[in-house]
C-alpha cells in the first residue's frame, strides 16, 4: 500500500474513517468495512487493490434509520496486511478520536476524498446552496481538512466540537464547496459514484446577482489581545484596534472567561 498512489491513498482514508480493525486470539484478527449495498462497487475496487484473499458478504437487517437496510461487508484477515495498515495509522479497536493523517508521503486530495466519502456529505442544502461537509471525532483529521481546504479555496475554518455529541462538523458552501469538490473529485478518480456525481453537479450553481459576498473574517492577533487586556475596557481601544465596540466587547469577554486562550507574553520566545 503505497500512499503516494492515488487509489491506495483514497482507500486508506476511507478505511481510517469507516473501517474497523479488530484483534482475535493469538495472531487472529480482521479488518471489516460495512457500507450500503448500493456502493458495493467500491468494495470490489478494494478487493482488486488488495493482494490477499478477501471476501464480501451481504445482509439485510432492521436499523434505527430504516426497517430494511441492505449492506455489504468487506473482510480482510491477513496478518501481514493488517500489520501494514496498523503501521500506517489504522488503530485496532475504537479509533474515531485517534486517527491522524499518514506520517509518510501520501496523495493528499485522494486521501481526503476517502475520508469525505466515508464520513462526509456532498450536495445541495435545503436553500439550494452547494456544500461539502465532514463530521469527525478526530481533531487531527478536522484540522487537516481545514488546513488543506484553505490552500485550495482560500476559505478559513476553525474547528470546534459541538455540544451534542462532541463531533467536529466542518462545512464549506457556495464557491468554496465548488472549488473543493472539483479538486477532490477529479475525472476518473476512485470514489463513491453517487458522491462523485454530486460533486460534479455542484459546478452548476451560479451565485444570484443579489447575493452579497461576505468579506474574509479578520482574525484576532496576539498583539490585539494584549492591547485589549491592557485597556480592560472595550471602549478605550477603538483607535488602536480599528474594530467595532461589539467585536471588542465580545473578544474581551471571551478572553476573561477562558473561551479563548490568553495571548503569549510579548517577550516570550518560540
XYZ file of C-alpha atoms in Angstrom:
270
model
C 0.000 0.000 0.000
C 1.957 2.955 -1.346
C 0.021 6.039 -0.183
C 1.523 8.161 -2.936
C -0.598 6.063 -5.293
C -3.976 7.878 -5.606
C -6.058 4.707 -5.301
C -4.284 3.470 -2.180
C -4.358 6.945 -0.610
C -8.116 7.067 -1.162
C -8.577 3.543 0.128
C -6.584 4.256 3.286
C -8.554 7.430 4.019
C -11.812 5.520 3.632
C -10.567 2.677 5.851
C -9.457 5.083 8.576
C -12.882 6.692 8.651
C -15.183 3.731 8.013
C -13.159 0.544 8.593
C -12.788 -1.477 11.787
C -9.615 -3.353 12.703
C -10.164 -5.957 15.427
C -7.855 -8.359 17.260
C -8.612 -12.004 17.952
C -6.868 -14.759 19.898
C -3.186 -15.178 19.053
C -2.437 -13.618 15.684
C -6.034 -13.690 14.563
C -7.896 -10.563 13.647
C -9.958 -8.958 10.936
C -10.458 -5.755 9.017
C -14.088 -5.102 8.112
C -15.798 -2.334 6.166
C -19.608 -2.299 6.080
C -21.379 0.096 3.713
C -24.706 0.379 1.954
C -25.095 -2.346 -0.678
C -25.702 0.323 -3.332
C -21.983 1.161 -3.004
C -20.851 -2.437 -3.497
C -18.699 -1.357 -6.455
C -16.297 0.357 -4.047
C -15.682 -2.836 -2.065
C -14.997 -4.622 -5.358
C -12.321 -1.994 -6.041
C -10.780 -2.557 -2.599
C -10.753 -6.274 -3.337
C -8.994 -5.613 -6.645
C -6.349 -3.430 -4.986
C -5.586 -5.943 -2.225
C -3.093 -8.763 -2.993
C -4.571 -11.009 -0.263
C -7.628 -13.212 -0.019
C -10.681 -11.173 0.963
C -14.419 -11.749 0.947
C -17.565 -9.683 0.530
C -20.782 -10.649 2.286
C -24.224 -9.048 2.208
C -27.074 -8.920 4.680
C -30.453 -7.287 5.229
C -31.456 -6.091 8.680
C -33.557 -3.554 10.558
C -31.828 -0.429 11.913
C -32.758 2.744 13.791
C -32.947 4.537 10.454
C -34.776 2.024 8.263
C -36.939 -1.059 8.640
C -34.925 -2.763 5.909
C -31.264 -1.945 5.394
C -29.231 -3.863 2.811
C -25.499 -3.684 3.485
C -22.292 -5.180 2.112
C -19.194 -6.005 4.196
C -15.620 -6.448 3.013
C -13.491 -8.763 5.159
C -9.686 -8.993 5.262
C -7.925 -11.370 7.669
C -4.278 -11.436 6.519
C -1.896 -10.670 9.400
C 0.636 -9.135 7.013
C -1.967 -6.789 5.559
C -3.329 -5.827 8.969
C 0.167 -5.142 10.271
C 0.869 -2.838 7.347
C -2.393 -0.929 7.779
C -1.824 -0.583 11.508
C 1.708 0.752 10.939
C 0.342 3.363 8.513
C -2.098 4.674 11.121
C -5.203 2.479 11.287
C -5.581 1.622 15.009
C -7.094 -1.558 16.403
C -10.418 -1.155 18.166
C -12.171 2.169 18.755
C -10.382 4.713 16.628
C -12.647 7.702 15.916
C -10.685 10.175 18.044
C -7.231 8.668 17.422
C -6.852 8.648 13.647
C -4.476 11.156 12.070
C -3.278 11.883 8.524
C -0.460 9.495 7.489
C 3.058 10.312 8.619
C 4.505 9.038 5.355
C 4.273 10.775 1.954
C 0.720 10.455 0.605
C -1.547 11.803 -2.108
C -3.440 14.465 -0.207
C -6.555 15.092 -2.324
C -7.164 11.363 -2.735
C -6.722 10.656 0.973
C -9.144 13.437 1.917
C -11.657 12.274 -0.701
C -11.634 8.867 1.001
C -12.324 10.481 4.372
C -15.137 12.632 2.941
C -16.668 9.666 1.094
C -16.787 7.726 4.362
C -17.766 10.424 6.866
C -18.825 13.429 4.825
C -21.623 14.740 2.648
C -21.698 16.387 -0.774
C -24.656 18.075 -2.415
C -27.053 20.994 -2.065
C -28.555 22.435 1.115
C -32.303 22.917 1.550
C -31.715 26.528 0.468
C -30.195 25.321 -2.807
C -26.571 26.115 -1.935
C -23.725 23.730 -2.861
C -21.926 22.249 0.127
C -19.274 19.771 1.237
C -19.115 18.759 4.893
C -17.230 16.373 7.143
C -18.274 15.029 10.543
C -15.329 13.619 12.509
C -14.348 12.979 16.117
C -10.650 13.317 15.257
C -9.064 16.692 15.971
C -6.164 15.880 13.638
C -8.419 14.993 10.694
C -10.681 18.012 11.156
C -7.735 20.384 11.442
C -6.008 18.873 8.421
C -9.074 19.293 6.211
C -9.276 22.962 7.273
C -5.568 23.448 6.545
C -5.727 21.791 3.137
C -9.023 23.347 2.043
C -7.713 26.818 2.860
C -4.862 26.259 0.395
C -7.316 25.121 -2.284
C -10.177 27.579 -1.755
C -8.882 30.362 0.485
C -11.781 29.704 2.879
C -10.700 29.613 6.515
C -12.407 27.410 9.064
C -11.877 26.923 12.803
C -12.948 23.576 14.219
C -14.900 23.258 17.441
C -16.665 20.215 18.890
C -20.423 20.540 19.003
C -22.135 20.345 22.373
C -24.465 17.474 21.480
C -22.007 14.673 20.666
C -18.511 16.263 20.732
C -18.114 15.874 16.965
C -16.414 18.366 14.664
C -18.630 19.496 11.792
C -16.576 21.172 9.057
C -18.685 22.843 6.370
C -17.894 24.521 3.048
C -20.599 26.166 0.966
C -21.066 28.155 -2.245
C -17.876 28.848 -4.267
C -15.645 27.203 -1.665
C -17.647 23.979 -1.969
C -17.466 24.148 -5.764
C -13.675 24.598 -5.748
C -13.077 21.913 -3.139
C -15.421 19.485 -4.891
C -13.717 19.951 -8.257
C -10.306 19.489 -6.619
C -11.116 16.327 -4.664
C -13.446 14.657 -7.182
C -11.474 14.967 -10.400
C -12.441 12.934 -13.526
C -11.642 9.214 -13.288
C -10.855 9.206 -9.552
C -11.721 6.254 -7.333
C -14.724 7.257 -5.227
C -18.326 6.520 -4.372
C -20.117 7.024 -7.666
C -23.031 8.916 -6.094
C -20.744 11.390 -4.346
C -18.638 11.899 -7.447
C -21.852 12.707 -9.342
C -22.972 15.047 -6.559
C -19.608 16.850 -6.612
C -19.835 17.276 -10.387
C -23.325 18.755 -10.009
C -22.003 21.500 -7.708
C -20.481 23.298 -10.695
C -23.960 24.125 -11.971
C -24.621 26.635 -9.194
C -24.305 30.345 -10.036
C -24.374 32.964 -7.302
C -27.508 35.135 -7.616
C -26.809 38.746 -8.508
C -28.376 39.979 -5.257
C -26.387 37.614 -3.000
C -23.612 39.531 -1.296
C -20.128 38.073 -0.857
C -19.077 38.237 2.777
C -15.594 39.708 3.269
C -12.923 37.433 4.771
C -13.196 37.338 8.556
C -10.437 39.257 10.315
C -8.734 37.038 12.871
C -7.668 38.385 16.251
C -3.901 38.655 16.622
C -1.945 38.236 19.864
C -0.910 41.908 19.911
C -4.564 42.946 19.623
C -5.484 40.761 22.597
C -2.678 42.365 24.630
C -3.935 45.862 23.765
C -7.489 44.915 24.714
C -6.390 43.419 28.038
C -4.179 46.411 28.796
C -7.083 48.854 28.439
C -9.502 46.386 30.090
C -12.404 48.365 28.613
C -13.626 47.764 25.063
C -14.483 51.453 24.660
C -10.845 52.554 25.142
C -9.141 50.572 22.361
C -11.120 51.735 19.331
C -8.408 53.759 17.611
C -5.601 51.254 18.114
C -7.582 48.216 17.018
C -9.908 49.609 14.365
C -12.659 47.183 15.386
C -16.287 47.711 16.339
C -17.226 48.058 20.003
C -19.312 44.888 19.771
C -16.298 42.953 18.440
C -14.028 44.321 21.178
C -16.563 43.602 23.935
C -17.102 40.025 22.783
C -13.371 39.348 22.471
C -12.647 40.745 25.939
C -15.405 38.590 27.417
C -14.025 35.503 25.703
C -10.502 36.214 26.994
C -11.658 36.778 30.572
C -13.904 33.707 30.661
C -11.350 31.371 29.096
C -13.329 30.802 25.882
C -10.135 31.665 24.006
C -6.550 31.314 25.296
C -4.682 34.286 26.684
C -2.041 35.738 24.322
C 1.588 34.782 24.949
C 3.765 37.328 26.691
C 5.342 39.788 24.311
C 8.865 38.764 25.283
C 8.115 35.014 25.018
C 10.230 33.021 22.575
C 9.151 30.074 20.452
